[in-house]
XYZ file of C-alpha atoms in Angstrom:
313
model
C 99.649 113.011 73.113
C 102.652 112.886 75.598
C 100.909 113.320 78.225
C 102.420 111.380 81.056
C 100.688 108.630 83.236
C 101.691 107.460 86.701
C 100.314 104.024 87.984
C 99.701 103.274 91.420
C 99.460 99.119 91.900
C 98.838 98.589 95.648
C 99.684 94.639 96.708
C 100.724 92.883 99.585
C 102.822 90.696 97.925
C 101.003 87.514 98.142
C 99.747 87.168 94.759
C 102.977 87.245 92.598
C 100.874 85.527 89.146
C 98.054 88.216 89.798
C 100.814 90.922 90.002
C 102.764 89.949 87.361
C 99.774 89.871 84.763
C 98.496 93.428 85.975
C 101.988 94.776 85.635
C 102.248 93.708 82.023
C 99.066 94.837 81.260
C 99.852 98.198 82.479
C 103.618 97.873 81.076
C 102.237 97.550 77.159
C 99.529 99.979 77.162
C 99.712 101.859 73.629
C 100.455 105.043 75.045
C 103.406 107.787 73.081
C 103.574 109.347 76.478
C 105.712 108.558 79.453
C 104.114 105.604 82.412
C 105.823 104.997 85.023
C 104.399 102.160 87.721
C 104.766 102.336 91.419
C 104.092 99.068 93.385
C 103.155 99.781 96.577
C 103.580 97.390 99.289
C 101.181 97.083 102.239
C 102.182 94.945 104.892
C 104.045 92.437 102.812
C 107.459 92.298 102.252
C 109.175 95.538 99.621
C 112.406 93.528 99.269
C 110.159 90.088 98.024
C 108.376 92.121 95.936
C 111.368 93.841 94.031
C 112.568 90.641 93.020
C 108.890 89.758 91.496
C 108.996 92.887 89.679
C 112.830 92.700 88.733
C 112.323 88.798 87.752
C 109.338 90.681 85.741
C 111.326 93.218 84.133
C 113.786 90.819 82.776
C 111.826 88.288 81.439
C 110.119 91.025 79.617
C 113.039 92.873 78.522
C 113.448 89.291 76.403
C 110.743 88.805 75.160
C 111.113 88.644 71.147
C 109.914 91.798 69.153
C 109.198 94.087 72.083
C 109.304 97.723 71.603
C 108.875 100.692 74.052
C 109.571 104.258 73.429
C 109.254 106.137 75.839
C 110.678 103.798 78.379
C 108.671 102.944 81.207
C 109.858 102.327 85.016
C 108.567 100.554 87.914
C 109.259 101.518 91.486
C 108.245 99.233 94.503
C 107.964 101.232 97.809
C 106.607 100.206 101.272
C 103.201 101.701 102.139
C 104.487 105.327 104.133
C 100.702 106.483 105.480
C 98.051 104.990 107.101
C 98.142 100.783 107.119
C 95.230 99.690 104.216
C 94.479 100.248 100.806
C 93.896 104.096 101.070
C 97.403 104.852 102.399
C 98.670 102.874 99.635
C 97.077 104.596 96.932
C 98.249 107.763 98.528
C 101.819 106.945 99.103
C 101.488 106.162 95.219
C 100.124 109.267 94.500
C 102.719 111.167 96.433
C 105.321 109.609 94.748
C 104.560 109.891 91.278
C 105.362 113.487 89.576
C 103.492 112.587 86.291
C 100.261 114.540 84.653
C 97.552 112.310 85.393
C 97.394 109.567 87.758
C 95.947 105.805 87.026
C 94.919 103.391 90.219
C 94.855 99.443 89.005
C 94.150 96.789 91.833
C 97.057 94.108 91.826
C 94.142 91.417 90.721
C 92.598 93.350 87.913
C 94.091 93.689 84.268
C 93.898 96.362 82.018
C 92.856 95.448 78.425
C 94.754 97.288 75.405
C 93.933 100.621 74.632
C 93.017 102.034 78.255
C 95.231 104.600 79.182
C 94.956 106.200 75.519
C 91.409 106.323 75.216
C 91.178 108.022 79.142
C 93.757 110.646 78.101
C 92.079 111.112 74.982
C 88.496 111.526 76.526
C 90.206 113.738 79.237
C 92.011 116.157 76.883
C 89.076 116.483 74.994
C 87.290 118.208 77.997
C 89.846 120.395 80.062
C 87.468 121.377 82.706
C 87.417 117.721 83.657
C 89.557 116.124 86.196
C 88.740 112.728 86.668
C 87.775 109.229 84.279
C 86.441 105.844 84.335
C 85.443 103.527 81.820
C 83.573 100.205 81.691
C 84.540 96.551 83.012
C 84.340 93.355 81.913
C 83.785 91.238 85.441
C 85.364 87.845 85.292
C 84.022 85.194 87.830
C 85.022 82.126 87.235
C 84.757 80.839 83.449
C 82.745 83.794 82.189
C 83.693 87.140 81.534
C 80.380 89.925 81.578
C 80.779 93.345 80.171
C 79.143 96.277 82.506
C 78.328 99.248 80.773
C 77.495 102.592 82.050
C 75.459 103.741 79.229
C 76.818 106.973 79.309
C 80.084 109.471 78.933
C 79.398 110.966 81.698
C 78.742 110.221 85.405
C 77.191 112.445 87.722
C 76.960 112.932 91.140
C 72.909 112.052 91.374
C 73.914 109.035 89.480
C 76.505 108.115 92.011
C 74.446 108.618 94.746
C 71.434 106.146 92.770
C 73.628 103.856 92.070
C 77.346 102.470 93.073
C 77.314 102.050 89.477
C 80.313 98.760 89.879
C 81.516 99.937 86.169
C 83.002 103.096 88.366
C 85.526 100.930 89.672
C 89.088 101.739 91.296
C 91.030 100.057 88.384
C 89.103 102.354 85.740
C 89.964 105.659 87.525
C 92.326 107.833 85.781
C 92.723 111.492 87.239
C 94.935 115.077 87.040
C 97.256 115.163 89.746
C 96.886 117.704 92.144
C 93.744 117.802 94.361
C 92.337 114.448 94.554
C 93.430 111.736 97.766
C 91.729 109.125 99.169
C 89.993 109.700 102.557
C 92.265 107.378 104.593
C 89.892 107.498 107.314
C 87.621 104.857 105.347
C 87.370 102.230 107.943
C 89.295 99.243 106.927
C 89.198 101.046 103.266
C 85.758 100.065 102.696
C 84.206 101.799 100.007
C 87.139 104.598 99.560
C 87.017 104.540 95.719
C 82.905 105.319 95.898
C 83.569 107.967 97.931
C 86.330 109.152 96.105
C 84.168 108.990 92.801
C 81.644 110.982 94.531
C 84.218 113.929 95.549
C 85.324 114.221 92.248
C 81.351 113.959 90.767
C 80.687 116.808 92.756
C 83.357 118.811 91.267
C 82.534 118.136 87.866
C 80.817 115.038 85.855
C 83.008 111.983 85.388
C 84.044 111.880 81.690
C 83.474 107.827 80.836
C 84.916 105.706 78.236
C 81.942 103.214 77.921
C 84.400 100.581 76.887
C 85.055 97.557 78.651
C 88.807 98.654 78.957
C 89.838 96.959 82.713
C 88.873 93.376 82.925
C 88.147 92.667 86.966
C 88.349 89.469 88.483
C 85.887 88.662 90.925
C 85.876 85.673 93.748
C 89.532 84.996 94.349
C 89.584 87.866 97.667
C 87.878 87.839 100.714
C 87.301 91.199 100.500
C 83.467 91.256 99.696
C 82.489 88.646 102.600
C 83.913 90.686 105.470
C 80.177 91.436 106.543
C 81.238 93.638 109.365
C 83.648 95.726 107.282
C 81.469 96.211 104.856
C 78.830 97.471 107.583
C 81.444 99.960 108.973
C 82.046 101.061 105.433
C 78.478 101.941 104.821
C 77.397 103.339 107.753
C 80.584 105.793 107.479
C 79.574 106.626 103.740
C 75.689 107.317 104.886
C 77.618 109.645 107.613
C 80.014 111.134 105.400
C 77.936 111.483 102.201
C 73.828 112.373 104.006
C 72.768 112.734 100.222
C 72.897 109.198 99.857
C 69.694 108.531 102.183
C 68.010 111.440 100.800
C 67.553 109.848 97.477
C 64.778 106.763 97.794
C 66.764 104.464 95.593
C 70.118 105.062 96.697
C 69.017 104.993 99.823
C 67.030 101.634 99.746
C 70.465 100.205 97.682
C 72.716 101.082 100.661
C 70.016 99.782 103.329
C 69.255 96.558 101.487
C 73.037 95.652 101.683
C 73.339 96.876 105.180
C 70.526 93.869 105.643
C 72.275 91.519 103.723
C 75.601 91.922 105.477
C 74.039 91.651 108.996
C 71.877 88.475 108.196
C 75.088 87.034 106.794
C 76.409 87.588 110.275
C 73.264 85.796 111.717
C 72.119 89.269 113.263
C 68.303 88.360 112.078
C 67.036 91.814 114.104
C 68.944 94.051 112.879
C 68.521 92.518 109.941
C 65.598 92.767 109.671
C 65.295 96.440 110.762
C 67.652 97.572 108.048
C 65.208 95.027 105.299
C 62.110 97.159 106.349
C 64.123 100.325 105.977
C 65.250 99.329 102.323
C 61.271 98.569 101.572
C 59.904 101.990 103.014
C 62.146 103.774 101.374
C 61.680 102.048 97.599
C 59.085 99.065 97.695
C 61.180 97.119 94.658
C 63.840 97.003 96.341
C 65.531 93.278 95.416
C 68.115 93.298 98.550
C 65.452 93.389 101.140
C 63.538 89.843 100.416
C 67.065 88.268 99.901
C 68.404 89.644 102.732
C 65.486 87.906 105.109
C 66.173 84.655 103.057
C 69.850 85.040 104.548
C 68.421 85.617 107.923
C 65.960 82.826 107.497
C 68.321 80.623 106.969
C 67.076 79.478 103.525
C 70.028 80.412 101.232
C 73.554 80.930 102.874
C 75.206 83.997 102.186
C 78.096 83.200 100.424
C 75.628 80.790 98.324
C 74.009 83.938 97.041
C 76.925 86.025 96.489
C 78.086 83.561 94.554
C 74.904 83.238 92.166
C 74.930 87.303 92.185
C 78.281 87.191 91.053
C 77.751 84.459 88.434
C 75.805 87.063 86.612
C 78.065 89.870 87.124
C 76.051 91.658 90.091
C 77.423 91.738 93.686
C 74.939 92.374 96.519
């Protein structure tokens, strides 16, 4: 199986221990075929960076009893396209030559055996383009295992269900066809609608395998409530499927109540909490959302329990 793999880490440089530990992890994969890495940098510094990866390289070269065959390269470039995570992942993509292509946030870490079970799963089905595989979220001390339950992810079940296991570090993909929509406001959600593009085309083939372990609570990223409402509203615009079905649909509305109650918008709020019930009456986000707005629970104080259990909002 020499079928090679190109890596696109996307960092802005400010999280050197983070970087260095995804690097590695993506550096020792048991793969016979060719990886090569590109670190792209988005809005930090490129030159600061090459010396993390070159202070990387070094120590690694070291290290007692390593072997590599084929040899494996990483590149650092400055982000080329559009400012954010999508035009990182695309300047990645466009500079990378290699068979299949591999996304891996610089704060997740790949656990052994990833890229050679993907390829593996992938070769095994040519039609297919595109792969994910299970997580194993780490929030603090513990470390939960999300399943999918299946080997293979569908469109419908994309548009049920973000389905968090379908994550932007699991995604390995054939070159050739596949971008990310760089128009995804502050990159919100660009990796579910991503997923969803290549669903369409043909099922996800999944490695149920916790095979990318992702660390949860150490960005910001999930409590930037208005970002998060741009990024949903633009998916609900972009994707109209999603409010067609009653339990996607009440998923996506619930949060949109959640992330305006955590801005203290308690009508709108509100609006979007009676929208998630008529459209599925279970529907857990909708009573927690109107605890946010009542002021009875904080948000961050629930995001935090959610996450404590492996769930997000």
């Amino acid at each position: 199986m020499n079928t090679s793999v190109g890596v696109v880490i996307p960092t802005r440089g400010h999280r050197p221990d983070q970087l260095r530990a995804a690097t590695l992890a993506v550096l020792g994969q048991d793969h016979p075929g060719p990886v090569e890495v590109v670190v792209v940098v988005d809005g930090g510094d490129p030159a600061s960076v090459a010396d993390q990866v070159a202070d990387l390289l070094a120590s690694r070269a070291l290290a007692p009893g390593r072997r590599e065959a084929p040899p494996r390269g990483v590149r650092v470039m400055a982000n080329r396209l559009t400012p954010g995570l999508p035009g990182a992942r695309n300047t990645g993509i466009a500079a990378l030559g290699t068979d299949m292509v591999a996304f891996c946030d610089d704060d997740d870490q790949w656990l052994p055996g990833k890229i050679e079970a993907q390829v593996a799963a992938l070769e095994a089905e040519p039609d297919a383009r595109f792969c994910s595989c299970a997580i194993e979220v780490e929030y603090g001390s513990r470390r939960i295992p999300r399943l999918a339950g299946t080997s293979r992810v569908t469109y419908r079940h994309l548009v049920r269900s973000r389905m968090v296991m379908v994550h932007s570090s699991t995604f390995l993909f054939r070159r050739g066809g596949l971008w990310v929509d760089e128009s995804a406001p502050k990159g919100q959600n660009e990796d579910w609608d991503l997923a969803l593009r290549a669903a369409a085309q043909h099922p996800i083939v999944h490695v149920d395998r916790p095979l990318v372990r992702v660390r949860w609570g150490g960005s910001s990223y999930a409590a930037r409530w208005a970002d998060r409402i741009a990024g949903l509203q633009w998916m609900l615009a972009r994707h109209p499927d999603l409010a067609v079905d009653p339990r996607g649909a009440a998923r996506v509305y619930g949060q949109l109540a959640f992330h305006h109650a955590a801005l203290g918008q308690r009508r709108e709020a509100g609006r979007w909490a009676w929208r998630a019930f008529t459209a599925r009456h279970g529907e857990p986000r909708a009573p927690i959302a109107l605890a946010v707005a009542a002021g009875l629970v904080p948000a961050r104080i629930m995001l935090s329990v959610l996450n404590h259990r492996g769930h997000g909002i």
